[in-house]
Coordinates of C-alpha atoms in Angstrom, one line a residue:
Chain A
M1 CA 0.0 0.0 0.0
K2 CA 1.0 3.6 -0.2
P3 CA 0.9 6.3 2.5
R4 CA -2.0 8.8 2.6
P5 CA -1.0 12.3 1.5
F6 CA 0.9 14.5 3.9
D7 CA 2.9 17.7 3.9
Y8 CA 6.6 17.2 4.0
L9 CA 9.0 19.5 5.9
R10 CA 12.7 19.1 5.9
P11 CA 14.2 21.6 8.5
D12 CA 17.9 22.5 8.4
T13 CA 18.2 23.2 12.1
V14 CA 16.9 21.9 15.4
E15 CA 15.2 25.3 15.9
E16 CA 13.3 24.9 12.7
A17 CA 12.3 21.3 13.6
V18 CA 11.1 22.4 17.0
A19 CA 9.1 25.3 15.6
A20 CA 7.5 22.9 13.1
L21 CA 6.5 20.6 16.0
A22 CA 5.2 23.5 18.0
A23 CA 3.0 24.5 15.0
H24 CA 1.7 21.0 14.1
G25 CA 1.9 19.1 17.4
E26 CA -0.1 15.8 17.3
A27 CA -0.8 16.1 13.5
A28 CA 2.9 15.7 12.8
R29 CA 5.3 12.8 12.9
V30 CA 9.1 13.1 13.1
L31 CA 10.9 11.1 10.3
A32 CA 14.5 10.2 10.8
G33 CA 15.5 6.8 9.3
G34 CA 11.9 5.8 8.8
Q35 CA 12.5 2.1 9.2
S36 CA 9.5 1.7 11.5
L37 CA 7.6 4.9 10.5
M38 CA 7.6 4.3 6.8
A39 CA 6.3 0.8 7.2
M40 CA 3.5 2.2 9.4
L41 CA 2.7 4.9 6.8
N42 CA 2.7 2.3 3.9
L43 CA 0.3 0.1 5.9
R44 CA -1.8 3.2 6.8
L45 CA -1.5 2.3 10.5
I46 CA -0.8 6.0 11.0
E47 CA -2.0 9.0 8.9
P48 CA -0.1 12.1 9.9
A49 CA -0.9 15.4 8.3
V50 CA 2.7 16.5 8.4
L51 CA 6.1 14.7 8.2
I52 CA 9.1 16.5 9.7
D53 CA 12.3 15.0 8.2
I54 CA 15.2 15.6 10.6
A55 CA 17.7 13.3 8.8
R56 CA 19.7 16.1 7.4
V57 CA 20.0 18.4 10.4
P58 CA 23.7 18.7 11.0
E59 CA 23.4 19.3 14.8
L60 CA 21.8 15.9 15.2
A61 CA 24.5 13.9 13.3
D62 CA 27.1 13.5 16.1
I63 CA 28.3 10.8 18.5
R64 CA 29.8 12.8 21.3
E65 CA 31.7 11.7 24.4
M66 CA 30.5 13.6 27.4
S67 CA 31.8 13.2 31.0
G68 CA 30.7 9.6 31.8
A69 CA 28.3 9.2 28.9
I70 CA 28.1 8.8 25.2
E71 CA 25.5 11.1 23.5
I72 CA 24.1 9.9 20.2
G73 CA 22.3 12.5 18.1
A74 CA 18.9 11.8 16.6
A75 CA 20.2 11.5 13.0
V76 CA 22.9 8.9 13.8
T77 CA 22.1 5.6 12.1
Q78 CA 22.5 2.2 13.9
N79 CA 25.2 1.1 11.4
R80 CA 27.2 4.3 12.1
L81 CA 27.1 3.6 15.8
M82 CA 28.2 0.0 15.2
A83 CA 31.2 1.3 13.2
W84 CA 32.1 3.8 15.9
P85 CA 35.6 2.8 17.2
G86 CA 34.9 3.4 20.9
L87 CA 31.7 1.2 21.0
A88 CA 33.1 -2.2 22.2
E89 CA 35.2 -0.5 24.9
K90 CA 32.8 2.1 26.2
L91 CA 29.4 0.4 25.7
P92 CA 30.0 -3.4 25.5
L93 CA 26.4 -4.3 26.1
L94 CA 25.2 -2.1 23.2
A95 CA 28.0 -3.5 21.0
A96 CA 26.6 -7.0 21.8
A97 CA 23.0 -6.0 21.1
L98 CA 23.3 -3.9 17.9
P99 CA 23.9 -6.9 15.6
F100 CA 20.4 -8.0 16.5
V101 CA 18.8 -4.7 15.5
G102 CA 16.9 -5.3 12.3
H103 CA 19.0 -6.2 9.3
F104 CA 22.2 -4.7 7.8
Q105 CA 20.0 -3.0 5.2
T106 CA 17.7 -1.4 7.8
R107 CA 20.5 -0.4 10.1
N108 CA 22.0 1.6 7.2
K109 CA 19.0 4.0 7.6
G110 CA 17.4 3.3 10.9
T111 CA 18.5 5.6 13.8
V112 CA 19.4 4.8 17.4
C113 CA 17.0 7.5 18.7
G114 CA 14.3 6.3 16.3
S115 CA 14.3 2.9 18.0
V116 CA 13.9 4.6 21.3
A117 CA 11.2 6.9 20.1
H118 CA 9.2 4.0 18.5
A119 CA 9.3 2.2 21.9
D120 CA 8.5 -1.3 20.6
P121 CA 8.5 -3.6 23.7
S122 CA 10.8 -6.1 22.0
S123 CA 13.2 -3.6 20.6
E124 CA 16.9 -4.0 21.5
I125 CA 18.1 -0.4 21.9
P126 CA 15.5 0.7 24.4
L127 CA 16.3 -2.5 26.4
V128 CA 20.0 -1.5 26.5
L129 CA 19.2 2.1 27.4
A130 CA 17.0 0.8 30.3
M131 CA 19.7 -1.6 31.4
L132 CA 22.4 1.0 31.6
G133 CA 20.1 3.7 33.1
G134 CA 20.5 6.0 30.1
E135 CA 18.7 9.2 29.3
V136 CA 16.6 10.7 26.5
V137 CA 17.0 14.4 25.7
L138 CA 13.9 16.2 24.6
R139 CA 13.7 19.7 23.2
S140 CA 10.7 21.9 22.5
R141 CA 10.2 25.7 22.4
R142 CA 9.5 25.4 26.1
G143 CA 13.0 24.2 26.8
T144 CA 15.1 21.1 27.1
R145 CA 14.4 18.2 29.5
T146 CA 16.2 15.0 30.1
L147 CA 14.3 11.9 31.2
L148 CA 15.6 8.5 32.4
A149 CA 14.8 5.7 30.1
S150 CA 12.5 4.2 32.7
A151 CA 10.5 7.4 32.9
F152 CA 10.5 7.9 29.1
Q153 CA 9.1 4.6 27.9
R154 CA 5.6 4.3 29.3
G155 CA 4.2 1.2 27.6
M156 CA 3.6 -0.5 24.2
L157 CA 4.7 2.1 21.6
S158 CA 4.0 4.8 24.2
T159 CA 6.4 7.3 25.6
A160 CA 6.5 10.5 27.7
R161 CA 7.3 12.7 24.7
E162 CA 4.9 15.6 24.4
P163 CA 3.6 16.3 20.9
D164 CA 5.7 19.4 20.6
E165 CA 8.9 17.7 21.7
L166 CA 11.8 16.5 19.6
I167 CA 14.1 13.8 20.8
T168 CA 17.5 15.4 20.0
A169 CA 19.7 12.7 21.5
V170 CA 20.0 9.7 23.8
R171 CA 22.8 9.3 26.4
F172 CA 24.3 5.9 27.3
P173 CA 26.4 6.0 30.5
V174 CA 29.9 4.6 29.8
Q175 CA 30.1 1.1 31.2
R176 CA 32.8 0.0 33.5
Q177 CA 31.4 -3.6 33.8
R178 CA 33.0 -5.8 31.1
R179 CA 31.0 -9.0 31.7
V180 CA 27.9 -8.6 29.4
A181 CA 25.8 -10.8 27.2
F182 CA 22.8 -10.4 24.9
R183 CA 20.7 -13.0 23.2
E184 CA 17.3 -13.1 21.6
V185 CA 14.8 -15.5 20.1
A186 CA 13.2 -14.4 16.8
R187 CA 11.6 -16.1 13.8
R188 CA 14.4 -15.0 11.6
H189 CA 17.7 -13.3 12.6
G190 CA 17.0 -9.5 12.5
D191 CA 13.2 -9.8 12.9
F192 CA 11.5 -8.5 15.9
A193 CA 12.5 -10.5 18.9
I194 CA 9.9 -12.7 20.5
V195 CA 12.0 -12.4 23.7
A196 CA 15.3 -10.6 24.2
V197 CA 17.5 -10.9 27.3
A198 CA 20.5 -8.9 28.3
A199 CA 22.8 -9.5 31.3
V200 CA 25.5 -7.4 33.0
A201 CA 27.5 -9.0 35.9
D202 CA 28.9 -6.6 38.5
G203 CA 30.6 -7.8 41.7
G204 CA 28.1 -9.9 43.7
R205 CA 25.1 -9.3 41.5
V206 CA 23.9 -9.6 38.0
R207 CA 21.4 -7.3 36.3
I208 CA 19.1 -8.9 33.7
G209 CA 17.0 -7.0 31.2
V210 CA 14.1 -8.5 29.4
G211 CA 12.4 -7.3 26.2
G212 CA 9.4 -8.7 24.4
V213 CA 7.6 -10.0 27.5
A214 CA 6.1 -7.0 29.2
D215 CA 4.9 -3.8 27.5
R216 CA 8.3 -2.2 28.0
P217 CA 11.8 -3.3 28.9
A218 CA 12.1 -4.8 32.4
T219 CA 15.3 -4.9 34.5
R220 CA 16.0 -6.9 37.6
D221 CA 19.0 -7.1 39.9
I222 CA 19.7 -10.6 41.2
A223 CA 22.3 -11.5 43.9
M224 CA 24.9 -13.9 42.7
D225 CA 24.2 -16.3 45.6
A226 CA 20.4 -16.3 45.0
D227 CA 18.8 -19.2 43.1
L228 CA 18.8 -17.9 39.5
G229 CA 16.1 -20.2 38.2
D230 CA 13.7 -19.2 41.0
A231 CA 14.5 -15.5 40.4
V232 CA 13.9 -15.8 36.7
N233 CA 10.7 -17.8 37.2
A234 CA 9.4 -15.1 39.6
L235 CA 10.2 -12.4 37.1
A236 CA 8.5 -14.4 34.3
W237 CA 5.3 -14.6 36.3
E238 CA 5.5 -11.0 37.3
L239 CA 5.9 -9.8 33.7
E240 CA 3.1 -12.1 32.6
G241 CA 3.9 -11.8 28.8
Y242 CA 1.5 -10.9 26.0
E243 CA 0.1 -12.8 23.1
D244 CA 0.5 -11.9 19.5
I245 CA 0.9 -13.6 16.1
H246 CA 4.4 -14.7 17.0
A247 CA 3.9 -16.3 20.5
T248 CA 1.6 -16.8 23.3
A249 CA 2.2 -15.3 26.7
R250 CA 3.0 -18.7 28.1
M251 CA 5.6 -19.3 25.4
R252 CA 7.2 -15.9 26.1
R253 CA 7.5 -16.8 29.8
D254 CA 9.0 -20.2 28.9
I255 CA 11.6 -18.7 26.5
L256 CA 12.6 -16.3 29.2
R257 CA 13.0 -19.1 31.8
R258 CA 15.2 -21.0 29.3
I259 CA 17.4 -18.3 27.9
A260 CA 17.9 -16.0 30.9
P261 CA 20.2 -18.5 32.7
Q262 CA 22.2 -19.0 29.5
V263 CA 22.7 -15.3 29.0
V264 CA 23.7 -14.8 32.7
D265 CA 26.2 -17.7 32.3
E266 CA 27.6 -16.2 29.2
A267 CA 28.0 -12.8 30.9
L268 CA 29.8 -14.4 33.8
R269 CA 32.2 -16.1 31.5
C270 CA 32.7 -13.1 29.2
V271 CA 35.6 -10.6 29.4
A272 CA 34.4 -8.2 26.7
Chain B
M16 CA 13.7 24.5 5.1
R17 CA 12.5 22.3 2.3
R18 CA 8.7 22.2 2.2
V19 CA 6.4 20.3 -0.2
D20 CA 2.7 20.4 0.4
R21 CA 0.6 17.2 0.0
S22 CA -1.0 18.3 -3.2
Q23 CA 2.2 19.7 -4.7
R24 CA 4.3 17.9 -7.2
A25 CA 7.9 18.9 -6.5
T26 CA 10.7 18.3 -9.0
I27 CA 13.1 15.8 -7.4
S28 CA 16.6 15.5 -8.8
I29 CA 18.8 12.6 -8.0
T30 CA 22.0 11.1 -9.5
L31 CA 20.8 7.7 -10.8
N32 CA 23.7 5.3 -11.6
G33 CA 26.0 8.3 -12.3
R34 CA 23.5 10.3 -14.4
Q35 CA 21.7 13.4 -13.2
V36 CA 18.0 12.8 -13.6
S37 CA 14.8 14.5 -12.3
A38 CA 11.1 14.0 -12.3
E39 CA 8.0 15.2 -10.4
A40 CA 6.8 13.6 -7.2
E41 CA 4.3 14.3 -4.5
P42 CA 5.6 14.0 -1.0
R43 CA 4.1 10.5 -0.4
M44 CA 5.7 8.9 -3.4
L45 CA 8.1 6.1 -2.4
L46 CA 11.5 6.0 -3.9
S47 CA 10.7 2.5 -5.3
D48 CA 7.8 3.9 -7.3
F49 CA 9.7 7.0 -8.3
L50 CA 12.5 4.8 -9.8
R51 CA 10.1 2.5 -11.6
H52 CA 7.2 4.8 -12.6
S53 CA 8.7 8.2 -12.9
L54 CA 12.2 7.4 -14.1
G55 CA 11.5 4.1 -15.9
A56 CA 14.2 2.2 -14.0
T57 CA 12.3 -1.0 -13.5
G58 CA 15.3 -3.2 -12.5
T59 CA 14.4 -2.4 -8.9
H60 CA 11.5 -4.8 -7.8
V61 CA 8.8 -4.1 -5.3
G62 CA 7.7 -6.9 -3.0
C63 CA 6.1 -6.3 0.4
E64 CA 6.3 -2.5 0.6
H65 CA 7.0 -2.6 4.4
G66 CA 10.6 -3.4 4.5
V67 CA 10.6 -7.1 5.1
C68 CA 11.4 -8.8 1.8
G69 CA 14.4 -6.7 0.6
C70 CA 13.5 -6.9 -3.1
C71 CA 13.6 -3.1 -3.5
T72 CA 17.0 -2.6 -2.0
V73 CA 19.1 0.1 -3.7
L74 CA 22.1 2.1 -2.7
I75 CA 21.7 5.6 -1.4
D76 CA 25.1 7.3 -1.2
G77 CA 26.6 3.8 -1.3
A78 CA 24.6 2.3 1.5
A79 CA 22.1 -0.5 0.9
V80 CA 18.6 0.6 2.0
R81 CA 15.0 -0.3 1.3
S82 CA 13.6 2.0 -1.4
C83 CA 10.0 1.2 -0.2
L84 CA 10.9 2.6 3.2
T85 CA 12.3 5.8 1.6
L86 CA 10.3 8.7 0.2
A87 CA 11.5 10.0 -3.2
V88 CA 11.9 13.4 -1.6
Q89 CA 14.2 12.0 1.0
A90 CA 16.6 10.9 -1.8
E91 CA 16.6 14.4 -3.3
G92 CA 20.2 15.4 -4.2
K93 CA 21.6 12.0 -3.3
A94 CA 23.3 9.3 -5.4
V95 CA 21.1 6.3 -6.0
T96 CA 22.6 3.2 -7.5
T97 CA 20.4 0.4 -8.8
V98 CA 20.8 -3.1 -10.3
E99 CA 21.0 -1.4 -13.8
S100 CA 24.4 -0.1 -12.9
L101 CA 26.0 -3.6 -12.5
A102 CA 26.4 -5.0 -16.0
G103 CA 28.6 -3.4 -18.5
A104 CA 27.3 -1.3 -21.4
D105 CA 27.8 -4.4 -23.6
G106 CA 25.5 -6.4 -21.3
R107 CA 28.4 -8.3 -19.8
L108 CA 27.6 -9.4 -16.3
N109 CA 29.8 -8.1 -13.5
A110 CA 31.7 -10.5 -11.2
L111 CA 28.9 -10.7 -8.6
Q112 CA 26.2 -11.3 -11.2
Q113 CA 28.4 -13.9 -13.0
A114 CA 28.9 -15.7 -9.7
F115 CA 25.1 -15.8 -9.2
K116 CA 24.8 -17.4 -12.6
N117 CA 27.6 -19.9 -11.9
N118 CA 26.0 -21.0 -8.7
H119 CA 22.4 -21.1 -9.6
A120 CA 21.7 -18.4 -7.1
L121 CA 18.5 -17.4 -8.7
Q122 CA 15.5 -19.0 -10.3
C123 CA 12.6 -16.6 -10.8
G124 CA 14.9 -13.7 -10.2
F125 CA 12.3 -11.4 -8.5
C126 CA 14.4 -11.0 -5.3
T127 CA 17.7 -10.9 -7.1
P128 CA 18.1 -7.1 -7.8
G129 CA 17.8 -6.3 -4.1
I130 CA 20.2 -9.1 -3.0
L131 CA 22.8 -8.0 -5.6
M132 CA 22.6 -4.4 -4.3
S133 CA 23.0 -5.5 -0.6
F134 CA 26.2 -7.4 -1.4
T135 CA 27.5 -4.6 -3.6
D136 CA 27.5 -2.4 -0.5
F137 CA 28.6 -5.1 1.9
L138 CA 31.5 -6.5 -0.2
G139 CA 32.7 -2.9 -0.7
R140 CA 33.1 -2.7 3.1
N141 CA 34.1 -6.3 3.7
P142 CA 35.7 -7.9 0.6
T143 CA 36.4 -11.3 2.2
P144 CA 33.4 -12.0 4.5
S145 CA 32.9 -15.3 6.4
E146 CA 30.0 -17.5 5.5
A147 CA 28.3 -16.4 8.8
E148 CA 28.6 -12.7 7.8
I149 CA 27.1 -13.5 4.3
V150 CA 24.2 -15.3 5.9
E151 CA 23.7 -12.3 8.3
V152 CA 23.4 -9.9 5.3
L153 CA 21.2 -12.3 3.4
S154 CA 18.8 -12.5 6.4
G155 CA 17.6 -9.1 5.2
H156 CA 16.1 -10.7 2.1
L157 CA 13.4 -13.3 1.3
C158 CA 13.9 -15.7 -1.6
R159 CA 11.2 -18.2 -2.3
C160 CA 13.1 -20.3 -4.9
T161 CA 16.7 -21.0 -4.1
G162 CA 16.8 -22.0 -0.5
Y163 CA 19.6 -19.5 -0.2
A164 CA 22.5 -22.0 -0.5
G165 CA 23.3 -21.0 -4.0
I166 CA 23.4 -17.3 -3.1
V167 CA 25.8 -17.9 -0.2
A168 CA 28.0 -20.0 -2.6
A169 CA 27.9 -17.2 -5.2
V170 CA 29.0 -14.5 -2.7
L171 CA 31.8 -16.9 -1.3
E172 CA 33.0 -17.4 -4.8
V173 CA 33.1 -13.8 -5.9
S174 CA 34.7 -12.7 -2.6
G175 CA 37.4 -15.5 -2.9
S176 CA 36.6 -16.4 0.7
K177 CA 36.6 -20.1 -0.2
D178 CA 39.3 -21.9 -2.1
N179 CA 37.6 -21.4 -5.4
A180 CA 39.4 -18.2 -6.2
E181 CA 40.2 -19.5 -9.7
K182 CA 36.5 -19.0 -10.6
R183 CA 36.8 -15.3 -9.9
S184 CA 38.1 -14.6 -13.3
V185 CA 35.1 -16.1 -15.0

């Protein structure tokens, strides 16, 4: 199918983009890489009156090292971040997760911030952002605010972004933990995960993150001397799981119980 | 700021396979349709129109992307490379195409243009990939005929990753 008609705006600066959002609000959608948005437009799942294309805004094209965090601008593609030389050393969990994000061909265009904005519950980048306690930077004419990932993602495809706000960047705290692992179960490599699990081991505890089971990424810290199987089972029941064309809720809980211990084991053995 | 209203047909210029071309398009026109219908470049095929099948893959500024998930207006001013660019002017297949032929890497050929463009980008970055890396790139495409094995063999052959480098001169 083809999208319904819309007005197309391609601002040259963040200021112009924010002004366009202030003028059009809920009638507008921000287009960056379009790897989720364009599919939704083609299927007419969304019918915005205005598209604001931010892909060519120079201010949004940077990967910047700040004190203690890596800031990734809203126009940075997933493949550009994968090719960033500091990735494996500074953000080993993200380096482990990025190869699972879509396909080579969609990562060439899809953006890091776009994944966060789209807020699919099975999506890898929002899961890593939640695991590391990262932040989302939002700008509007009213000013700039920064939200923790846990406050930003509110539910299935739902975030705390106001209609006049532009996500200008996300910030991943630089990781000092080296023992990380990421794994997911999908119908085909690169497809949406049915269940994704991340683990970061740190001293006497391990943090696990789960995507694709609840309506948003879930994280849990588990003491190393606790019974891992029991802890994962409790988490599976707590998150319940949801049913869609790919899997039942029960199957999601079962996959989580099976792969979480493997991912934790992999993290414990890993020196990234 | 570039602005095109919904009812407006803007003139979109791109560099298509090294040639400067332009045609009119309304904002909602997909790059895949722009190539085929407005520019007559029908080598790029359209399958699912939501980014899953990979048939419509082209290069934009050298990077393999889904042309069905790209608006024509987004490609404005960029270099677009399609399957038409691969064979020589005399119709002689390039090395990648020849390897596909050698290895029976296509049957109906509908998905082939997209797959060729993906590997044109990928082999440019990684000229001697492992089989696993080839499979990873191929996971972004659906082929209903070949079972994929011939495609993997073709890319291995052309990249000289396997000990069949002698075939590369074919």
